[in-house]
Structure formats: structure tokens, C-alpha cells
Amino acid sequence: MFSDVTRQVSCGVLIGFTLCISVTSLAHYLVERRRQGKLEKQTTLRPIELRSDEVLCGVTGLIGNTPLVRINSLSDALGVEILGKAEFLNPGGSVKDRVALRMIEDAERQGLLHPHTGSRIFEGTVGSTGISIATIAKARGYEATIIMPDDVAEEKVKALRSLGAEVQCVRPASIVDKKQYVNMARQAAVRFGEQDISNGSDVVGISHEMITGSPSVVVSTTSSHVRPEGTEVDPQDTELLSKPRGFFADQFENKSNFVAHYEGTGPEIWRQTNGKLDAFVSGAGTGGTIAGTGCYFKSMDDGIRVVLADPEGSGLYNKVKFGVMYDRREAEGTKRRHQVDTIVEGIGINRMTNNIELALPIIDDAFRHHRLFRITDAEAVAMSRYLVQRDGLFLGSSSACNLVACVKLVHQMGWQESRKTIVTVLNNEYLGRAGIPIDPAIIENLAKKSMPGPP
């Protein structure tokens, strides 16, 4: 009898335990099904939901935060990581979008510019900055006048006019000439303020220039509330605030150019590479990109090499190497173009600017073993075609120049197969041929070429 009782109790415990497991499993199954149902419901609804961080504020919201793209052909051939900052994805197609936006925003913060007042932005440029200013000006409520040499690519002129900018093409001239395109843009901004908009007559004898706090930035106002010694910003003067102004941005001397890269381009690249980069390669037109980005990298890691890619005809090579801003091809009677004797547009210069001054200390330092490489026009043309054929990248002059310098840097430093990381800037400018034969084999040979290492 005791055995029967024991058997019954054991069966009862076993049945109870089994039921407990079954109920627990069923409950867990129902909870899991309910959770999956919610996820499926969310997944179904997700396409019609919009998060605030997915909606950008107009075209200016597209500027910056560009990705890094690996240049597969060159990276694989050399055994390094050559990464390009894809600035061609900015709405204006170049890194100059950052500069134009920063210059305009800084002017607005200082009360020098007010949107939707009929104000006009003037700039002297060979093209890329003009396209950026024309794009952003319309988006912010301004008009734009771009003054440029008449030997720039026709595609740039057409693009500017399509963007609604007024374009004036002038004879190429030295910076000391009043008719040089940058000087003419400055003069045009001054004259804009002297024009009496109400009756079309010129107001003579009274300065309409405003005090900007910068010797290079020029702002003039059409307001009658002006002072002979210069007019200060007055947030209480509604007449002064509402009248159109002429604004000369002056990308060459404006420190906003430097700041745009020190606070934007540099930190972006640092985050994207997790701080693991060995060199930064860039050309210089105004000097803002290499100065701002390079100074940021040096502040984070002084061992990062900052390399200037300089095209033929530019004086920066000799300025960095020998302290003299001169190039032998600039001799009288030898040049094809007045500004810089090269088919490459957008980089290279034969005068000092405030932004280049900021760049010189981080490039010309023998203790850091920086290297500056001369890039020939033939190499730039060959690189642009090589990238199309090997990587499907349609890039222009400064990008090709930068990438040639990347290849030369790898060989010069003996970095082949080192997996070192080199970052450069990629824009989308037009590259004219000027009768130079296209030979992509130049780049194939350059990638294989053995160059001596640093002393």
C-alpha cells in the first residue's frame, strides 16, 4: 500500500512539473510572438515615418559631412589606404561650398548681411567658389555677381549663369592691377553701396562702406544713414537694416575660409578615420583647405604629415622649399596663362594670402620632414583619365593633382605595402586638355616607380 501511495505521489509531481514547463513555454512563446508582431508592425510603418534628423534644412543642409571613399586602384597597387574626402558630393560639387557657407553665415552673425533685402554678394574667383556662392546666395536670399578671368573653362561660366549669377569675365591681370578680377570684385561691392536704389542716381562724396572689423571684407550699404568715417552695424536702425548691401567675401584673405576647415573638414576626417591617418595631401588656391584641415590634424597628432600638391607654374613650391614666391615658368614671355601657368584650375597661386600664411608653419618644418611635390600637367591629365577607367570616378584637375601627390608621397617615404592611411580632397572641377596627350600609362608607371626615401 505504501508503494502505491509513493507511485501516485511521484506521478502527480511529474505531471505537475510537466504542466509547469508547458505553461511556461507557452507563455514565453506568446510573449515572443507579441514582441515580433510589434516589430513587424513597426517595420511596416517605418517607410512613412520621418525623423527630424532625416530632414535637411534646404540646400545648405547638404553641405559637409561628406564620406571618405577608398581609391581602390591606387590603394591596391601601392599597398596603402588612399582615401578621398568626397567633396564632389556637396551641392556645388566642391569643398568651396563649406567656405562660401561659412563666409555668408559669419557675415550674417556679425550683422553685415541680412537676407531678402536685395543685397548682393561679390566675389572674384576662377570658378569653384563662384559656383558655391551662387548656389548658397539664392538659397539664403541674396543675389550674386561673380568676376573671373576670361580664360577659365566655359563650363564654369555656363554653370554660374544657370544658377542665376551675374558673370563678368575680364582680362587676366596681376593682383597689383586694379583691373585684376579680385580687385574688380572689391570695387564693384563698394560701388553697389554708392548707388541710390530709389532714384538710380549716384550719391557722390559720402562713403557708404560699413565697418567690418576686417581689412579685406568689404560691405557697402545703399542706406542714407551713413557716416563719412564708416558706418557701424546698428541693430536699432531699421532703415539701415532693410536697405540692400554689397558684400565682398574675399575668400583669399577671409579667415572664415580657414575656420570652415578647422571646425568642419578636419574634425570630420578625424572621426571617419578614428584618428588613424598618417598624411593629409591637399593643393592650395586660397590656402584655406590645407591651413584649416592641416592645423586641426596637427593639434590632434603632430606626427601627421601635411603635404602640399602644387601644379606647374605655381610659386608655392619655391615658397615652401626656398622661401621665395617665384616659379621659373612665370618669367616674362613664357606663360600660357596669366594667373598660374598650368591647365589645372582651382589650385596654385603666385602671391601670399592670409590663409596661406596660416598654412606655411605646418608645411615648411624641416623637423617634421614634410615633402612638397611638383605635379606636371601631363600627370594630372593622365590621373583624371586613369581614375575614370579604373575606379569609375570622374574627377577634375585639383583632385587629379592631389592623387598624383599621394602616389609620389608613398614612394618618397617608402610606404609601399605599409597599409599607411593617406587622406586627400576630391572635387569635381573641369579639367581642360590644352593639347596635352592623354596617356594613362603615366600613372601605371608612376605607381610602380621606385623613388628614393627621405634623407
PDB file of C-alpha atoms in Angstrom, residues 248-430:
ATOM      1  CA  PHE A 248      32.749  91.347 -51.000  1.00  0.00           C
ATOM      2  CA  ALA A 249      33.512  87.961 -49.447  1.00  0.00           C
ATOM      3  CA  ASP A 250      37.257  87.821 -50.323  1.00  0.00           C
ATOM      4  CA  GLN A 251      37.906  84.100 -49.994  1.00  0.00           C
ATOM      5  CA  PHE A 252      41.667  84.626 -50.291  1.00  0.00           C
ATOM      6  CA  GLU A 253      42.012  86.736 -47.136  1.00  0.00           C
ATOM      7  CA  ASN A 254      38.840  85.938 -45.187  1.00  0.00           C
ATOM      8  CA  LYS A 255      39.635  83.875 -42.075  1.00  0.00           C
ATOM      9  CA  SER A 256      36.197  82.243 -42.322  1.00  0.00           C
ATOM     10  CA  ASN A 257      37.835  80.170 -45.071  1.00  0.00           C
ATOM     11  CA  PHE A 258      40.330  78.733 -42.570  1.00  0.00           C
ATOM     12  CA  VAL A 259      37.699  78.243 -39.853  1.00  0.00           C
ATOM     13  CA  ALA A 260      35.368  76.322 -42.188  1.00  0.00           C
ATOM     14  CA  HIS A 261      38.007  73.596 -42.457  1.00  0.00           C
ATOM     15  CA  TYR A 262      39.410  73.803 -38.931  1.00  0.00           C
ATOM     16  CA  GLU A 263      35.940  73.314 -37.452  1.00  0.00           C
ATOM     17  CA  GLY A 264      34.433  71.225 -40.265  1.00  0.00           C
ATOM     18  CA  THR A 265      36.577  69.272 -42.706  1.00  0.00           C
ATOM     19  CA  GLY A 266      39.326  68.387 -40.237  1.00  0.00           C
ATOM     20  CA  PRO A 267      37.112  67.044 -37.423  1.00  0.00           C
ATOM     21  CA  GLU A 268      35.012  65.075 -39.932  1.00  0.00           C
ATOM     22  CA  ILE A 269      38.055  63.275 -41.349  1.00  0.00           C
ATOM     23  CA  TRP A 270      39.408  62.657 -37.846  1.00  0.00           C
ATOM     24  CA  ARG A 271      36.161  60.953 -36.816  1.00  0.00           C
ATOM     25  CA  GLN A 272      35.872  58.989 -40.054  1.00  0.00           C
ATOM     26  CA  THR A 273      39.384  57.547 -39.699  1.00  0.00           C
ATOM     27  CA  ASN A 274      39.145  57.144 -35.905  1.00  0.00           C
ATOM     28  CA  GLY A 275      42.202  59.357 -35.729  1.00  0.00           C
ATOM     29  CA  LYS A 276      44.264  56.812 -37.671  1.00  0.00           C
ATOM     30  CA  LEU A 277      45.800  58.711 -40.552  1.00  0.00           C
ATOM     31  CA  ASP A 278      49.419  59.221 -41.497  1.00  0.00           C
ATOM     32  CA  ALA A 279      49.272  62.027 -44.053  1.00  0.00           C
ATOM     33  CA  PHE A 280      46.974  64.674 -45.461  1.00  0.00           C
ATOM     34  CA  VAL A 281      47.534  65.824 -49.047  1.00  0.00           C
ATOM     35  CA  SER A 282      45.969  68.965 -50.486  1.00  0.00           C
ATOM     36  CA  GLY A 283      46.532  71.624 -53.084  1.00  0.00           C
ATOM     37  CA  ALA A 284      46.234  75.310 -52.286  1.00  0.00           C
ATOM     38  CA  GLY A 285      44.456  78.058 -54.166  1.00  0.00           C
ATOM     39  CA  THR A 286      43.462  80.372 -51.347  1.00  0.00           C
ATOM     40  CA  GLY A 287      45.227  78.159 -48.785  1.00  0.00           C
ATOM     41  CA  GLY A 288      42.163  77.686 -46.587  1.00  0.00           C
ATOM     42  CA  THR A 289      41.762  73.914 -47.014  1.00  0.00           C
ATOM     43  CA  ILE A 290      45.337  72.895 -46.254  1.00  0.00           C
ATOM     44  CA  ALA A 291      45.680  75.509 -43.497  1.00  0.00           C
ATOM     45  CA  GLY A 292      42.450  74.775 -41.626  1.00  0.00           C
ATOM     46  CA  THR A 293      42.422  71.000 -42.058  1.00  0.00           C
ATOM     47  CA  GLY A 294      46.171  70.660 -41.553  1.00  0.00           C
ATOM     48  CA  CYS A 295      46.207  72.800 -38.406  1.00  0.00           C
ATOM     49  CA  TYR A 296      43.400  70.699 -36.925  1.00  0.00           C
ATOM     50  CA  PHE A 297      45.301  67.463 -37.587  1.00  0.00           C
ATOM     51  CA  LYS A 298      48.462  68.902 -36.060  1.00  0.00           C
ATOM     52  CA  SER A 299      46.506  69.866 -32.955  1.00  0.00           C
ATOM     53  CA  MET A 300      45.388  66.253 -32.613  1.00  0.00           C
ATOM     54  CA  ASP A 301      48.589  64.455 -33.659  1.00  0.00           C
ATOM     55  CA  ASP A 302      51.723  66.381 -34.523  1.00  0.00           C
ATOM     56  CA  GLY A 303      53.116  63.340 -36.352  1.00  0.00           C
ATOM     57  CA  ILE A 304      50.597  63.533 -39.207  1.00  0.00           C
ATOM     58  CA  ARG A 305      52.297  64.743 -42.383  1.00  0.00           C
ATOM     59  CA  VAL A 306      50.722  67.668 -44.197  1.00  0.00           C
ATOM     60  CA  VAL A 307      51.698  67.670 -47.878  1.00  0.00           C
ATOM     61  CA  LEU A 308      51.083  70.380 -50.433  1.00  0.00           C
ATOM     62  CA  ALA A 309      50.372  69.280 -54.018  1.00  0.00           C
ATOM     63  CA  ASP A 310      51.441  72.137 -56.252  1.00  0.00           C
ATOM     64  CA  PRO A 311      50.854  72.291 -60.023  1.00  0.00           C
ATOM     65  CA  GLU A 312      53.163  73.646 -62.681  1.00  0.00           C
ATOM     66  CA  GLY A 313      53.536  77.405 -62.730  1.00  0.00           C
ATOM     67  CA  SER A 314      52.589  77.952 -59.092  1.00  0.00           C
ATOM     68  CA  GLY A 315      55.042  79.761 -56.833  1.00  0.00           C
ATOM     69  CA  LEU A 316      54.103  77.896 -53.652  1.00  0.00           C
ATOM     70  CA  TYR A 317      56.645  75.147 -54.301  1.00  0.00           C
ATOM     71  CA  ASN A 318      59.531  77.588 -54.115  1.00  0.00           C
ATOM     72  CA  LYS A 319      57.947  79.487 -51.216  1.00  0.00           C
ATOM     73  CA  VAL A 320      57.938  76.345 -49.088  1.00  0.00           C
ATOM     74  CA  LYS A 321      61.275  74.982 -50.317  1.00  0.00           C
ATOM     75  CA  PHE A 322      63.289  78.180 -50.614  1.00  0.00           C
ATOM     76  CA  GLY A 323      61.217  80.944 -49.021  1.00  0.00           C
ATOM     77  CA  VAL A 324      60.679  82.741 -52.337  1.00  0.00           C
ATOM     78  CA  MET A 325      57.329  83.011 -54.116  1.00  0.00           C
ATOM     79  CA  TYR A 326      58.521  82.515 -57.677  1.00  0.00           C
ATOM     80  CA  ASP A 327      58.493  79.941 -60.450  1.00  0.00           C
ATOM     81  CA  ARG A 328      60.856  79.913 -63.442  1.00  0.00           C
ATOM     82  CA  ARG A 329      57.901  79.398 -65.794  1.00  0.00           C
ATOM     83  CA  GLU A 330      56.497  82.731 -64.645  1.00  0.00           C
ATOM     84  CA  ALA A 331      59.288  84.541 -66.500  1.00  0.00           C
ATOM     85  CA  GLU A 332      58.109  87.211 -68.909  1.00  0.00           C
ATOM     86  CA  GLY A 333      57.018  85.865 -72.282  1.00  0.00           C
ATOM     87  CA  THR A 334      56.925  82.181 -71.300  1.00  0.00           C
ATOM     88  CA  LYS A 335      53.413  81.689 -69.907  1.00  0.00           C
ATOM     89  CA  ARG A 336      50.296  80.211 -71.454  1.00  0.00           C
ATOM     90  CA  ARG A 337      48.019  81.641 -68.752  1.00  0.00           C
ATOM     91  CA  HIS A 338      48.454  84.792 -66.708  1.00  0.00           C
ATOM     92  CA  GLN A 339      47.468  83.666 -63.220  1.00  0.00           C
ATOM     93  CA  VAL A 340      49.303  80.353 -62.952  1.00  0.00           C
ATOM     94  CA  ASP A 341      50.894  78.644 -65.931  1.00  0.00           C
ATOM     95  CA  THR A 342      49.025  75.346 -65.821  1.00  0.00           C
ATOM     96  CA  ILE A 343      45.904  73.743 -67.229  1.00  0.00           C
ATOM     97  CA  VAL A 344      44.895  72.853 -63.668  1.00  0.00           C
ATOM     98  CA  GLU A 345      42.235  75.228 -62.350  1.00  0.00           C
ATOM     99  CA  GLY A 346      41.431  75.991 -58.722  1.00  0.00           C
ATOM    100  CA  ILE A 347      44.837  75.449 -57.101  1.00  0.00           C
ATOM    101  CA  GLY A 348      48.205  77.131 -57.418  1.00  0.00           C
ATOM    102  CA  ILE A 349      48.965  80.796 -56.784  1.00  0.00           C
ATOM    103  CA  ASN A 350      51.819  83.280 -57.087  1.00  0.00           C
ATOM    104  CA  ARG A 351      51.110  85.578 -54.191  1.00  0.00           C
ATOM    105  CA  MET A 352      50.771  85.281 -50.450  1.00  0.00           C
ATOM    106  CA  THR A 353      47.347  85.332 -48.780  1.00  0.00           C
ATOM    107  CA  ASN A 354      46.310  85.375 -45.133  1.00  0.00           C
ATOM    108  CA  ASN A 355      45.180  81.760 -45.391  1.00  0.00           C
ATOM    109  CA  ILE A 356      48.441  80.599 -46.988  1.00  0.00           C
ATOM    110  CA  GLU A 357      50.323  82.387 -44.216  1.00  0.00           C
ATOM    111  CA  LEU A 358      48.413  80.221 -41.735  1.00  0.00           C
ATOM    112  CA  ALA A 359      49.420  77.105 -43.676  1.00  0.00           C
ATOM    113  CA  LEU A 360      53.155  77.741 -44.035  1.00  0.00           C
ATOM    114  CA  PRO A 361      54.185  76.819 -40.465  1.00  0.00           C
ATOM    115  CA  ILE A 362      52.646  73.352 -40.736  1.00  0.00           C
ATOM    116  CA  ILE A 363      54.150  72.619 -44.162  1.00  0.00           C
ATOM    117  CA  ASP A 364      57.621  74.157 -44.048  1.00  0.00           C
ATOM    118  CA  ASP A 365      59.074  72.497 -40.968  1.00  0.00           C
ATOM    119  CA  ALA A 366      62.241  70.516 -41.611  1.00  0.00           C
ATOM    120  CA  PHE A 367      61.967  68.715 -38.314  1.00  0.00           C
ATOM    121  CA  ARG A 368      58.716  67.143 -39.387  1.00  0.00           C
ATOM    122  CA  HIS A 369      60.198  66.029 -42.721  1.00  0.00           C
ATOM    123  CA  HIS A 370      57.292  67.360 -44.789  1.00  0.00           C
ATOM    124  CA  ARG A 371      57.507  66.792 -48.513  1.00  0.00           C
ATOM    125  CA  LEU A 372      56.237  69.041 -51.301  1.00  0.00           C
ATOM    126  CA  PHE A 373      55.852  67.521 -54.772  1.00  0.00           C
ATOM    127  CA  ARG A 374      55.723  69.189 -58.161  1.00  0.00           C
ATOM    128  CA  ILE A 375      52.919  67.827 -60.329  1.00  0.00           C
ATOM    129  CA  THR A 376      53.164  68.099 -64.107  1.00  0.00           C
ATOM    130  CA  ASP A 377      50.172  68.848 -66.322  1.00  0.00           C
ATOM    131  CA  ALA A 378      50.686  65.543 -68.153  1.00  0.00           C
ATOM    132  CA  GLU A 379      50.450  63.645 -64.861  1.00  0.00           C
ATOM    133  CA  ALA A 380      47.270  65.498 -63.843  1.00  0.00           C
ATOM    134  CA  VAL A 381      45.593  64.755 -67.180  1.00  0.00           C
ATOM    135  CA  ALA A 382      46.692  61.112 -67.046  1.00  0.00           C
ATOM    136  CA  MET A 383      45.441  60.671 -63.472  1.00  0.00           C
ATOM    137  CA  SER A 384      41.994  62.063 -64.305  1.00  0.00           C
ATOM    138  CA  ARG A 385      41.588  59.533 -67.141  1.00  0.00           C
ATOM    139  CA  TYR A 386      43.119  56.686 -65.103  1.00  0.00           C
ATOM    140  CA  LEU A 387      40.517  57.189 -62.347  1.00  0.00           C
ATOM    141  CA  VAL A 388      37.659  57.030 -64.843  1.00  0.00           C
ATOM    142  CA  GLN A 389      38.948  53.797 -66.360  1.00  0.00           C
ATOM    143  CA  ARG A 390      39.960  52.044 -63.132  1.00  0.00           C
ATOM    144  CA  ASP A 391      37.622  53.411 -60.454  1.00  0.00           C
ATOM    145  CA  GLY A 392      34.674  54.922 -62.312  1.00  0.00           C
ATOM    146  CA  LEU A 393      35.445  58.277 -60.692  1.00  0.00           C
ATOM    147  CA  PHE A 394      35.015  61.353 -62.887  1.00  0.00           C
ATOM    148  CA  LEU A 395      37.148  63.898 -61.086  1.00  0.00           C
ATOM    149  CA  GLY A 396      38.784  67.096 -62.166  1.00  0.00           C
ATOM    150  CA  SER A 397      42.030  68.975 -62.006  1.00  0.00           C
ATOM    151  CA  SER A 398      42.785  69.555 -58.328  1.00  0.00           C
ATOM    152  CA  SER A 399      41.660  66.029 -57.412  1.00  0.00           C
ATOM    153  CA  ALA A 400      43.964  64.513 -60.036  1.00  0.00           C
ATOM    154  CA  CYS A 401      46.796  66.710 -58.815  1.00  0.00           C
ATOM    155  CA  ASN A 402      46.209  65.631 -55.196  1.00  0.00           C
ATOM    156  CA  LEU A 403      46.210  61.946 -56.074  1.00  0.00           C
ATOM    157  CA  VAL A 404      49.425  62.200 -58.084  1.00  0.00           C
ATOM    158  CA  ALA A 405      50.997  63.726 -54.974  1.00  0.00           C
ATOM    159  CA  CYS A 406      49.638  60.829 -52.867  1.00  0.00           C
ATOM    160  CA  VAL A 407      51.397  58.323 -55.135  1.00  0.00           C
ATOM    161  CA  LYS A 408      54.651  60.293 -55.044  1.00  0.00           C
ATOM    162  CA  LEU A 409      54.443  60.599 -51.265  1.00  0.00           C
ATOM    163  CA  VAL A 410      54.135  56.825 -50.846  1.00  0.00           C
ATOM    164  CA  HIS A 411      57.236  56.220 -52.944  1.00  0.00           C
ATOM    165  CA  GLN A 412      59.222  59.042 -51.401  1.00  0.00           C
ATOM    166  CA  MET A 413      58.543  57.812 -47.865  1.00  0.00           C
ATOM    167  CA  GLY A 414      58.964  54.126 -48.711  1.00  0.00           C
ATOM    168  CA  TRP A 415      55.424  53.327 -47.567  1.00  0.00           C
ATOM    169  CA  GLN A 416      54.649  50.627 -50.149  1.00  0.00           C
ATOM    170  CA  GLU A 417      52.771  47.695 -48.566  1.00  0.00           C
ATOM    171  CA  SER A 418      52.722  49.526 -45.221  1.00  0.00           C
ATOM    172  CA  ARG A 419      48.918  49.969 -45.060  1.00  0.00           C
ATOM    173  CA  LYS A 420      49.529  53.608 -44.120  1.00  0.00           C
ATOM    174  CA  THR A 421      46.468  55.853 -44.446  1.00  0.00           C
ATOM    175  CA  ILE A 422      46.646  58.945 -46.656  1.00  0.00           C
ATOM    176  CA  VAL A 423      43.674  61.281 -46.970  1.00  0.00           C
ATOM    177  CA  THR A 424      43.138  63.848 -49.696  1.00  0.00           C
ATOM    178  CA  VAL A 425      40.337  66.046 -51.044  1.00  0.00           C
ATOM    179  CA  LEU A 426      38.276  65.183 -54.131  1.00  0.00           C
ATOM    180  CA  ASN A 427      36.397  67.879 -56.028  1.00  0.00           C
ATOM    181  CA  ASN A 428      34.525  67.850 -59.314  1.00  0.00           C
ATOM    182  CA  GLU A 429      36.096  70.523 -61.476  1.00  0.00           C
ATOM    183  CA  TYR A 430      36.534  70.632 -65.205  1.00  0.00           C
TER     184      TYR A 430
END
